Amino acid sequence: MNYDDILALDEKDPLKHCKDLFQERPGFVHLDANSLGSMPKSVPAHLAQVLQHEWADERSASWAAANWMARPMQIGAAISRLIGAAPEDTLAYDNTTLNLFKLLTDALKLNPGRNVVLSEKTTFPTNLHVAQGLENAHSDQLIVVYADPEKDILDAITEDVAVVYLSQVDYRSGRRFNIAEINAKARSVGALTLWDLSHSAGAIPLDMEGTQTDFAVGCGYKYLCGGPGGPAWLYVNKKHQNKIWPEISGWMSHADIFSFSEQFEPAEGVLRHMTGTPQVIANEIFWCAAEIWNTVEPEQVWAKHRSLSETLVTLIKEQCGDLGVQLASPENYDERGGHVCIRVPGEGNKVVEALMEKNITSSFRYPDAMRFGLSPLYHSHADMWEAAQRLRTVVQEQAVPA
Amino acid sequence: MNYDDILALDEKDPLKHCKDLFQERPGFVHLDANSLGSMPKSVPAHLAQVLQHEWADERSASWAAANWMARPMQIGAAISRLIGAAPEDTLAYDNTTLNLFKLLTDALKLNPGRNVVLSEKTTFPTNLHVAQGLENAHSDQLIVVYADPEKDILDAITEDVAVVYLSQVDYRSGRRFNIAEINAKARSVGALTLWDLSHSAGAIPLDMEGTQTDFAVGCGYKYLCGGPGGPAWLYVNKKHQNKIWPEISGWMSHADIFSFSEQFEPAEGVLRHMTGTPQVIANEIFWCAAEIWNTVEPEQVWAKHRSLSETLVTLIKEQCGDLGVQLASPENYDERGGHVCIRVPGEGNKVVEALMEKNITSSFRYPDAMRFGLSPLYHSHADMWEAAQRLRTVVQEQAVPA
């Protein structure tokens, strides 16, 4: 590919206007959408207004007069389009760890008589830790079993499995599990599924309803651009809603919040997974990104991400292959998640640092994963070109002994 | 009391400079510190800098370079001074409901062989709901027992009680429980204590260490001024730390977060109650208030609050007593929490609304509690005078049939 090819791809990109909606730093290319997505340009002004008007001036009256109580469902609705779910089944609340805890306890209650939580060790640590914490506290109720990564995971989904509990995308290699296939196997043996889509949502095609996913969660501040430490999201298939009380019941999970009832009565649907007070300010930040997501078609998002990912892989091979740089993610886009992972000669973390000096942000995960997280909203094909060009320079420089 | 008395009290107030550190609306008196504390003036500029520099410019590098990971303990340290605790035993994280869940499950594990959670029905609903949710899920492990509000709570603390689980301050009447007395009775029968101090911390004297409190939580956005929906806090007595795994284990609860270890190993102390990613932006807002708290002496805070509360009670009696306005909180300050509660003739919610029209914010809780939440940082004695004066006008106007 030459630079004219790149410019042609950008020219015909239906999402090319989105780049200008984000606060980008001139000359920099931040390829860390898998870690922390960019800030929508609308955030500072919106937040200044929320702080002054809703907090300082209107104060506690804002609980009723502003959008403070409605935002978790409004943001959930924006995310629902990207995961193939109905708006009312998706909620933005708390963090990913907490949402995993809520839905794993739900799933175990909905599959009584089984106690195996099936995971595997490329699943992100926090997911494993949530299950291990429950195993430690309730060893009579669950045991965590780790599938052998060398074998087909489908073979490990057997009739003793209560919940298949996986991150779709390996946070190091970027390998993507096939949700439809795994869900089908799980259904055939009566197991439920709980997916972590932190490295998927806002990048690759997802279809909660079509794949009959039971439960899912995801991070809000990576591809979704919800802001650092902002709320995560959760999805519950309608057929599981309203059957059981949430493990964590609280004021905001109540059917009638402002009745101040002494007796808990769970709200309908995903609302029962609200716990305490919503993260008002963080939600207002996320809302700025949600407004952008609401203006784009999911199919355009997914096509753009595929195009960026395939372009970057091609350029790295063409421009850096002779220097020993190798693709560490699967060759086939349909087997890759939101990021592209490569291996470089020498020490990967030093290449990441040197590339940072050249204003390209990537990230490193031990032992040898160098990752580029690609945003269908704010990255261009020209950004992929810049990354490959500067990577070539850095790898060449690193190869020369100091 | 006359207005000169009021001005004299303000003149000698060692915290009088603090009012100017908050964004107050000229002509308004917001007596809802029990609901949503004021915004420190430093918030908008600090947040603008965090958004532009730490998020938009430095991005994922800020996880290491900025204060994102340290804030939960830094804010906890600021709060620790107000609750009579060591800084390392106090953490700002998640919301109050979640912190209640974490510490109630801790307490039950630390008192095996007992299954009674003792509460009473003036405890805030979210607290009751957390316990009821656990009771629903694990009826073999706990039962919630409600003390008779007509009898002395001390008599209900018996040898079958695992945890005494109370809000110190009744969110309606403002009645304050005596923590030292209840803790002593609990200790004498081998029960643990978990206090919700949402309507206490930042207003009235607290002494976690002196009273040998086992566990405590509190809201961050009321008296503490941490911002709407910002993080709550939790306290764990050192003798209970490091004994058990947290019920909710996650990446941030791990002893070595950036090892990305597959196997959970809990962090030391209260750090094991971090769950997922910290609420970065919300923490930065809370930090602005924490910096103010760090400049004042807790004894000055408590003396100021007492003075405001006693002044307001005196003024309401003197100026509105003849109109039938009655104190609904205890007469004795040492039995009152952060707010003052009154009963007015007619419909209390209409008086609250009419007072709001006169730029005095109070709040109403069914059936007849009209509440004034008093901040030792941003309220003056002159504010108490304005509240009593305008309350008199409103009650007089309401008494005239329309």
mmCIF file with all atom_site columns, C-alpha atoms in Angstrom, chain B residues 186-319:
data_model
loop_
_atom_site.group_PDB
_atom_site.id
_atom_site.type_symbol
_atom_site.label_atom_id
_atom_site.label_alt_id
_atom_site.label_comp_id
_atom_site.label_asym_id
_atom_site.label_entity_id
_atom_site.label_seq_id
_atom_site.pdbx_PDB_ins_code
_atom_site.Cartn_x
_atom_site.Cartn_y
_atom_site.Cartn_z
_atom_site.occupancy
_atom_site.B_iso_or_equiv
_atom_site.pdbx_formal_charge
_atom_site.auth_seq_id
_atom_site.auth_comp_id
_atom_site.auth_asym_id
_atom_site.auth_atom_id
_atom_site.pdbx_PDB_model_num
ATOM 1   C CA . ALA B 1 186 ? -21.530 -5.377  71.365 1.00 0.00 ? 186 ALA B CA 1
ATOM 2   C CA . ARG B 1 187 ? -17.998 -6.201  72.496 1.00 0.00 ? 187 ARG B CA 1
ATOM 3   C CA . SER B 1 188 ? -19.295 -7.578  75.775 1.00 0.00 ? 188 SER B CA 1
ATOM 4   C CA . VAL B 1 189 ? -21.376 -10.181 73.924 1.00 0.00 ? 189 VAL B CA 1
ATOM 5   C CA . GLY B 1 190 ? -18.924 -10.844 71.099 1.00 0.00 ? 190 GLY B CA 1
ATOM 6   C CA . ALA B 1 191 ? -20.850 -8.998  68.383 1.00 0.00 ? 191 ALA B CA 1
ATOM 7   C CA . LEU B 1 192 ? -19.115 -6.875  65.745 1.00 0.00 ? 192 LEU B CA 1
ATOM 8   C CA . THR B 1 193 ? -20.237 -3.365  64.739 1.00 0.00 ? 193 THR B CA 1
ATOM 9   C CA . LEU B 1 194 ? -20.753 -1.843  61.295 1.00 0.00 ? 194 LEU B CA 1
ATOM 10  C CA . TRP B 1 195 ? -21.796 1.815   61.337 1.00 0.00 ? 195 TRP B CA 1
ATOM 11  C CA . ASP B 1 196 ? -23.107 3.968   58.515 1.00 0.00 ? 196 ASP B CA 1
ATOM 12  C CA . LEU B 1 197 ? -21.803 7.462   59.259 1.00 0.00 ? 197 LEU B CA 1
ATOM 13  C CA . SER B 1 198 ? -23.181 9.231   56.173 1.00 0.00 ? 198 SER B CA 1
ATOM 14  C CA . HIS B 1 199 ? -25.044 11.773  58.317 1.00 0.00 ? 199 HIS B CA 1
ATOM 15  C CA . SER B 1 200 ? -22.207 12.114  60.837 1.00 0.00 ? 200 SER B CA 1
ATOM 16  C CA . ALA B 1 201 ? -18.774 12.408  59.206 1.00 0.00 ? 201 ALA B CA 1
ATOM 17  C CA . GLY B 1 202 ? -17.751 16.006  58.572 1.00 0.00 ? 202 GLY B CA 1
ATOM 18  C CA . ALA B 1 203 ? -20.329 17.283  61.067 1.00 0.00 ? 203 ALA B CA 1
ATOM 19  C CA . ILE B 1 204 ? -20.242 15.638  64.502 1.00 0.00 ? 204 ILE B CA 1
ATOM 20  C CA . PRO B 1 205 ? -17.373 14.169  66.565 1.00 0.00 ? 205 PRO B CA 1
ATOM 21  C CA . LEU B 1 206 ? -16.378 10.627  65.658 1.00 0.00 ? 206 LEU B CA 1
ATOM 22  C CA . ASP B 1 207 ? -13.689 8.411   67.099 1.00 0.00 ? 207 ASP B CA 1
ATOM 23  C CA . MET B 1 208 ? -13.340 5.044   65.381 1.00 0.00 ? 208 MET B CA 1
ATOM 24  C CA . GLU B 1 209 ? -10.257 4.099   67.373 1.00 0.00 ? 209 GLU B CA 1
ATOM 25  C CA . GLY B 1 210 ? -11.435 5.355   70.760 1.00 0.00 ? 210 GLY B CA 1
ATOM 26  C CA . THR B 1 211 ? -14.791 3.616   70.410 1.00 0.00 ? 211 THR B CA 1
ATOM 27  C CA . GLN B 1 212 ? -13.160 0.454   69.025 1.00 0.00 ? 212 GLN B CA 1
ATOM 28  C CA . THR B 1 213 ? -15.500 0.457   66.057 1.00 0.00 ? 213 THR B CA 1
ATOM 29  C CA . ASP B 1 214 ? -15.044 -2.626  63.892 1.00 0.00 ? 214 ASP B CA 1
ATOM 30  C CA . PHE B 1 215 ? -16.305 -1.340  60.536 1.00 0.00 ? 215 PHE B CA 1
ATOM 31  C CA . ALA B 1 216 ? -17.776 1.880   59.180 1.00 0.00 ? 216 ALA B CA 1
ATOM 32  C CA . VAL B 1 217 ? -18.859 3.404   55.891 1.00 0.00 ? 217 VAL B CA 1
ATOM 33  C CA . GLY B 1 218 ? -20.128 6.796   54.805 1.00 0.00 ? 218 GLY B CA 1
ATOM 34  C CA . CYS B 1 219 ? -21.327 8.859   51.892 1.00 0.00 ? 219 CYS B CA 1
ATOM 35  C CA . GLY B 1 220 ? -18.848 11.193  50.199 1.00 0.00 ? 220 GLY B CA 1
ATOM 36  C CA . TYR B 1 221 ? -21.154 13.791  48.694 1.00 0.00 ? 221 TYR B CA 1
ATOM 37  C CA . LYS B 1 222 ? -23.073 15.046  51.726 1.00 0.00 ? 222 LYS B CA 1
ATOM 38  C CA . TYR B 1 223 ? -21.158 16.859  54.505 1.00 0.00 ? 223 TYR B CA 1
ATOM 39  C CA . LEU B 1 224 ? -17.836 15.854  52.944 1.00 0.00 ? 224 LEU B CA 1
ATOM 40  C CA . CYS B 1 225 ? -18.560 17.809  49.718 1.00 0.00 ? 225 CYS B CA 1
ATOM 41  C CA . GLY B 1 226 ? -17.072 15.123  47.456 1.00 0.00 ? 226 GLY B CA 1
ATOM 42  C CA . GLY B 1 227 ? -19.385 15.901  44.530 1.00 0.00 ? 227 GLY B CA 1
ATOM 43  C CA . PRO B 1 228 ? -22.675 14.352  43.335 1.00 0.00 ? 228 PRO B CA 1
ATOM 44  C CA . GLY B 1 229 ? -22.376 10.584  42.981 1.00 0.00 ? 229 GLY B CA 1
ATOM 45  C CA . GLY B 1 230 ? -18.711 10.682  43.986 1.00 0.00 ? 230 GLY B CA 1
ATOM 46  C CA . PRO B 1 231 ? -17.048 7.864   45.903 1.00 0.00 ? 231 PRO B CA 1
ATOM 47  C CA . ALA B 1 232 ? -18.116 6.796   49.366 1.00 0.00 ? 232 ALA B CA 1
ATOM 48  C CA . TRP B 1 233 ? -15.617 5.697   52.031 1.00 0.00 ? 233 TRP B CA 1
ATOM 49  C CA . LEU B 1 234 ? -15.019 2.712   54.264 1.00 0.00 ? 234 LEU B CA 1
ATOM 50  C CA . TYR B 1 235 ? -13.087 2.054   57.472 1.00 0.00 ? 235 TYR B CA 1
ATOM 51  C CA . VAL B 1 236 ? -11.810 -1.301  58.735 1.00 0.00 ? 236 VAL B CA 1
ATOM 52  C CA . ASN B 1 237 ? -10.337 -1.686  62.214 1.00 0.00 ? 237 ASN B CA 1
ATOM 53  C CA . LYS B 1 238 ? -6.750  -2.927  61.954 1.00 0.00 ? 238 LYS B CA 1
ATOM 54  C CA . LYS B 1 239 ? -7.509  -6.033  63.990 1.00 0.00 ? 239 LYS B CA 1
ATOM 55  C CA . HIS B 1 240 ? -9.826  -7.277  61.230 1.00 0.00 ? 240 HIS B CA 1
ATOM 56  C CA . GLN B 1 241 ? -7.590  -6.469  58.293 1.00 0.00 ? 241 GLN B CA 1
ATOM 57  C CA . ASN B 1 242 ? -5.746  -9.185  56.367 1.00 0.00 ? 242 ASN B CA 1
ATOM 58  C CA . LYS B 1 243 ? -7.719  -12.017 57.976 1.00 0.00 ? 243 LYS B CA 1
ATOM 59  C CA . ILE B 1 244 ? -10.067 -12.875 55.142 1.00 0.00 ? 244 ILE B CA 1
ATOM 60  C CA . TRP B 1 245 ? -10.484 -12.483 51.425 1.00 0.00 ? 245 TRP B CA 1
ATOM 61  C CA . PRO B 1 246 ? -12.937 -9.812  50.340 1.00 0.00 ? 246 PRO B CA 1
ATOM 62  C CA . GLU B 1 247 ? -16.253 -11.119 49.002 1.00 0.00 ? 247 GLU B CA 1
ATOM 63  C CA . ILE B 1 248 ? -15.720 -8.946  45.905 1.00 0.00 ? 248 ILE B CA 1
ATOM 64  C CA . SER B 1 249 ? -12.198 -9.608  44.671 1.00 0.00 ? 249 SER B CA 1
ATOM 65  C CA . GLY B 1 250 ? -10.927 -7.791  41.622 1.00 0.00 ? 250 GLY B CA 1
ATOM 66  C CA . TRP B 1 251 ? -7.907  -6.519  39.799 1.00 0.00 ? 251 TRP B CA 1
ATOM 67  C CA . MET B 1 252 ? -7.528  -3.473  42.052 1.00 0.00 ? 252 MET B CA 1
ATOM 68  C CA . SER B 1 253 ? -7.920  -5.581  45.219 1.00 0.00 ? 253 SER B CA 1
ATOM 69  C CA . HIS B 1 254 ? -4.833  -7.585  44.267 1.00 0.00 ? 254 HIS B CA 1
ATOM 70  C CA . ALA B 1 255 ? -1.563  -7.410  46.196 1.00 0.00 ? 255 ALA B CA 1
ATOM 71  C CA . ASP B 1 256 ? 0.343   -6.639  42.988 1.00 0.00 ? 256 ASP B CA 1
ATOM 72  C CA . ILE B 1 257 ? -1.975  -4.955  40.521 1.00 0.00 ? 257 ILE B CA 1
ATOM 73  C CA . PHE B 1 258 ? 0.377   -4.698  37.587 1.00 0.00 ? 258 PHE B CA 1
ATOM 74  C CA . SER B 1 259 ? 1.630   -8.259  37.804 1.00 0.00 ? 259 SER B CA 1
ATOM 75  C CA . PHE B 1 260 ? -1.553  -9.273  35.934 1.00 0.00 ? 260 PHE B CA 1
ATOM 76  C CA . SER B 1 261 ? -1.446  -12.443 37.982 1.00 0.00 ? 261 SER B CA 1
ATOM 77  C CA . GLU B 1 262 ? -3.894  -15.203 37.130 1.00 0.00 ? 262 GLU B CA 1
ATOM 78  C CA . GLN B 1 263 ? -4.288  -16.064 40.801 1.00 0.00 ? 263 GLN B CA 1
ATOM 79  C CA . PHE B 1 264 ? -5.935  -13.674 43.233 1.00 0.00 ? 264 PHE B CA 1
ATOM 80  C CA . GLU B 1 265 ? -3.912  -12.650 46.242 1.00 0.00 ? 265 GLU B CA 1
ATOM 81  C CA . PRO B 1 266 ? -5.492  -9.911  48.355 1.00 0.00 ? 266 PRO B CA 1
ATOM 82  C CA . ALA B 1 267 ? -3.728  -6.620  48.994 1.00 0.00 ? 267 ALA B CA 1
ATOM 83  C CA . GLU B 1 268 ? -2.910  -5.634  52.573 1.00 0.00 ? 268 GLU B CA 1
ATOM 84  C CA . GLY B 1 269 ? -5.342  -3.601  54.660 1.00 0.00 ? 269 GLY B CA 1
ATOM 85  C CA . VAL B 1 270 ? -8.259  -1.648  53.229 1.00 0.00 ? 270 VAL B CA 1
ATOM 86  C CA . LEU B 1 271 ? -6.715  -1.788  49.750 1.00 0.00 ? 271 LEU B CA 1
ATOM 87  C CA . ARG B 1 272 ? -8.280  -5.213  49.320 1.00 0.00 ? 272 ARG B CA 1
ATOM 88  C CA . HIS B 1 273 ? -11.637 -3.455  49.196 1.00 0.00 ? 273 HIS B CA 1
ATOM 89  C CA . MET B 1 274 ? -10.793 -1.659  46.007 1.00 0.00 ? 274 MET B CA 1
ATOM 90  C CA . THR B 1 275 ? -12.692 -3.602  43.360 1.00 0.00 ? 275 THR B CA 1
ATOM 91  C CA . GLY B 1 276 ? -12.227 -2.515  39.751 1.00 0.00 ? 276 GLY B CA 1
ATOM 92  C CA . THR B 1 277 ? -10.833 0.672   38.275 1.00 0.00 ? 277 THR B CA 1
ATOM 93  C CA . PRO B 1 278 ? -10.937 3.741   40.559 1.00 0.00 ? 278 PRO B CA 1
ATOM 94  C CA . GLN B 1 279 ? -13.384 6.538   39.704 1.00 0.00 ? 279 GLN B CA 1
ATOM 95  C CA . VAL B 1 280 ? -10.650 8.790   38.356 1.00 0.00 ? 280 VAL B CA 1
ATOM 96  C CA . ILE B 1 281 ? -12.566 11.974  37.560 1.00 0.00 ? 281 ILE B CA 1
ATOM 97  C CA . ALA B 1 282 ? -14.867 11.707  40.577 1.00 0.00 ? 282 ALA B CA 1
ATOM 98  C CA . ASN B 1 283 ? -11.802 11.246  42.768 1.00 0.00 ? 283 ASN B CA 1
ATOM 99  C CA . GLU B 1 284 ? -10.211 14.400  41.373 1.00 0.00 ? 284 GLU B CA 1
ATOM 100 C CA . ILE B 1 285 ? -13.354 16.328  42.290 1.00 0.00 ? 285 ILE B CA 1
ATOM 101 C CA . PHE B 1 286 ? -13.383 14.851  45.794 1.00 0.00 ? 286 PHE B CA 1
ATOM 102 C CA . TRP B 1 287 ? -9.708  15.737  46.101 1.00 0.00 ? 287 TRP B CA 1
ATOM 103 C CA . CYS B 1 288 ? -10.593 19.461  45.938 1.00 0.00 ? 288 CYS B CA 1
ATOM 104 C CA . ALA B 1 289 ? -12.731 19.032  49.064 1.00 0.00 ? 289 ALA B CA 1
ATOM 105 C CA . ALA B 1 290 ? -10.137 16.776  50.711 1.00 0.00 ? 290 ALA B CA 1
ATOM 106 C CA . GLU B 1 291 ? -7.558  19.535  50.361 1.00 0.00 ? 291 GLU B CA 1
ATOM 107 C CA . ILE B 1 292 ? -9.855  21.854  52.329 1.00 0.00 ? 292 ILE B CA 1
ATOM 108 C CA . TRP B 1 293 ? -10.508 19.228  55.025 1.00 0.00 ? 293 TRP B CA 1
ATOM 109 C CA . ASN B 1 294 ? -6.754  18.758  55.353 1.00 0.00 ? 294 ASN B CA 1
ATOM 110 C CA . THR B 1 295 ? -6.350  22.417  56.368 1.00 0.00 ? 295 THR B CA 1
ATOM 111 C CA . VAL B 1 296 ? -8.835  22.407  59.263 1.00 0.00 ? 296 VAL B CA 1
ATOM 112 C CA . GLU B 1 297 ? -8.703  20.819  62.705 1.00 0.00 ? 297 GLU B CA 1
ATOM 113 C CA . PRO B 1 298 ? -11.421 18.223  63.366 1.00 0.00 ? 298 PRO B CA 1
ATOM 114 C CA . GLU B 1 299 ? -12.121 19.799  66.779 1.00 0.00 ? 299 GLU B CA 1
ATOM 115 C CA . GLN B 1 300 ? -12.828 23.133  65.065 1.00 0.00 ? 300 GLN B CA 1
ATOM 116 C CA . VAL B 1 301 ? -15.159 21.392  62.628 1.00 0.00 ? 301 VAL B CA 1
ATOM 117 C CA . TRP B 1 302 ? -17.106 19.752  65.426 1.00 0.00 ? 302 TRP B CA 1
ATOM 118 C CA . ALA B 1 303 ? -17.284 22.911  67.574 1.00 0.00 ? 303 ALA B CA 1
ATOM 119 C CA . LYS B 1 304 ? -18.507 24.926  64.607 1.00 0.00 ? 304 LYS B CA 1
ATOM 120 C CA . HIS B 1 305 ? -21.182 22.384  63.781 1.00 0.00 ? 305 HIS B CA 1
ATOM 121 C CA . ARG B 1 306 ? -22.399 22.357  67.379 1.00 0.00 ? 306 ARG B CA 1
ATOM 122 C CA . SER B 1 307 ? -22.560 26.137  67.384 1.00 0.00 ? 307 SER B CA 1
ATOM 123 C CA . LEU B 1 308 ? -24.523 26.260  64.104 1.00 0.00 ? 308 LEU B CA 1
ATOM 124 C CA . SER B 1 309 ? -26.934 23.544  65.196 1.00 0.00 ? 309 SER B CA 1
ATOM 125 C CA . GLU B 1 310 ? -27.596 25.067  68.626 1.00 0.00 ? 310 GLU B CA 1
ATOM 126 C CA . THR B 1 311 ? -27.987 28.519  67.098 1.00 0.00 ? 311 THR B CA 1
ATOM 127 C CA . LEU B 1 312 ? -30.505 27.307  64.524 1.00 0.00 ? 312 LEU B CA 1
ATOM 128 C CA . VAL B 1 313 ? -32.550 25.473  67.152 1.00 0.00 ? 313 VAL B CA 1
ATOM 129 C CA . THR B 1 314 ? -32.601 28.561  69.389 1.00 0.00 ? 314 THR B CA 1
ATOM 130 C CA . LEU B 1 315 ? -33.575 30.884  66.539 1.00 0.00 ? 315 LEU B CA 1
ATOM 131 C CA . ILE B 1 316 ? -36.347 28.620  65.263 1.00 0.00 ? 316 ILE B CA 1
ATOM 132 C CA . LYS B 1 317 ? -37.790 28.368  68.756 1.00 0.00 ? 317 LYS B CA 1
ATOM 133 C CA . GLU B 1 318 ? -37.530 32.110  69.362 1.00 0.00 ? 318 GLU B CA 1
ATOM 134 C CA . GLN B 1 319 ? -38.733 33.252  65.960 1.00 0.00 ? 319 GLN B CA 1
#
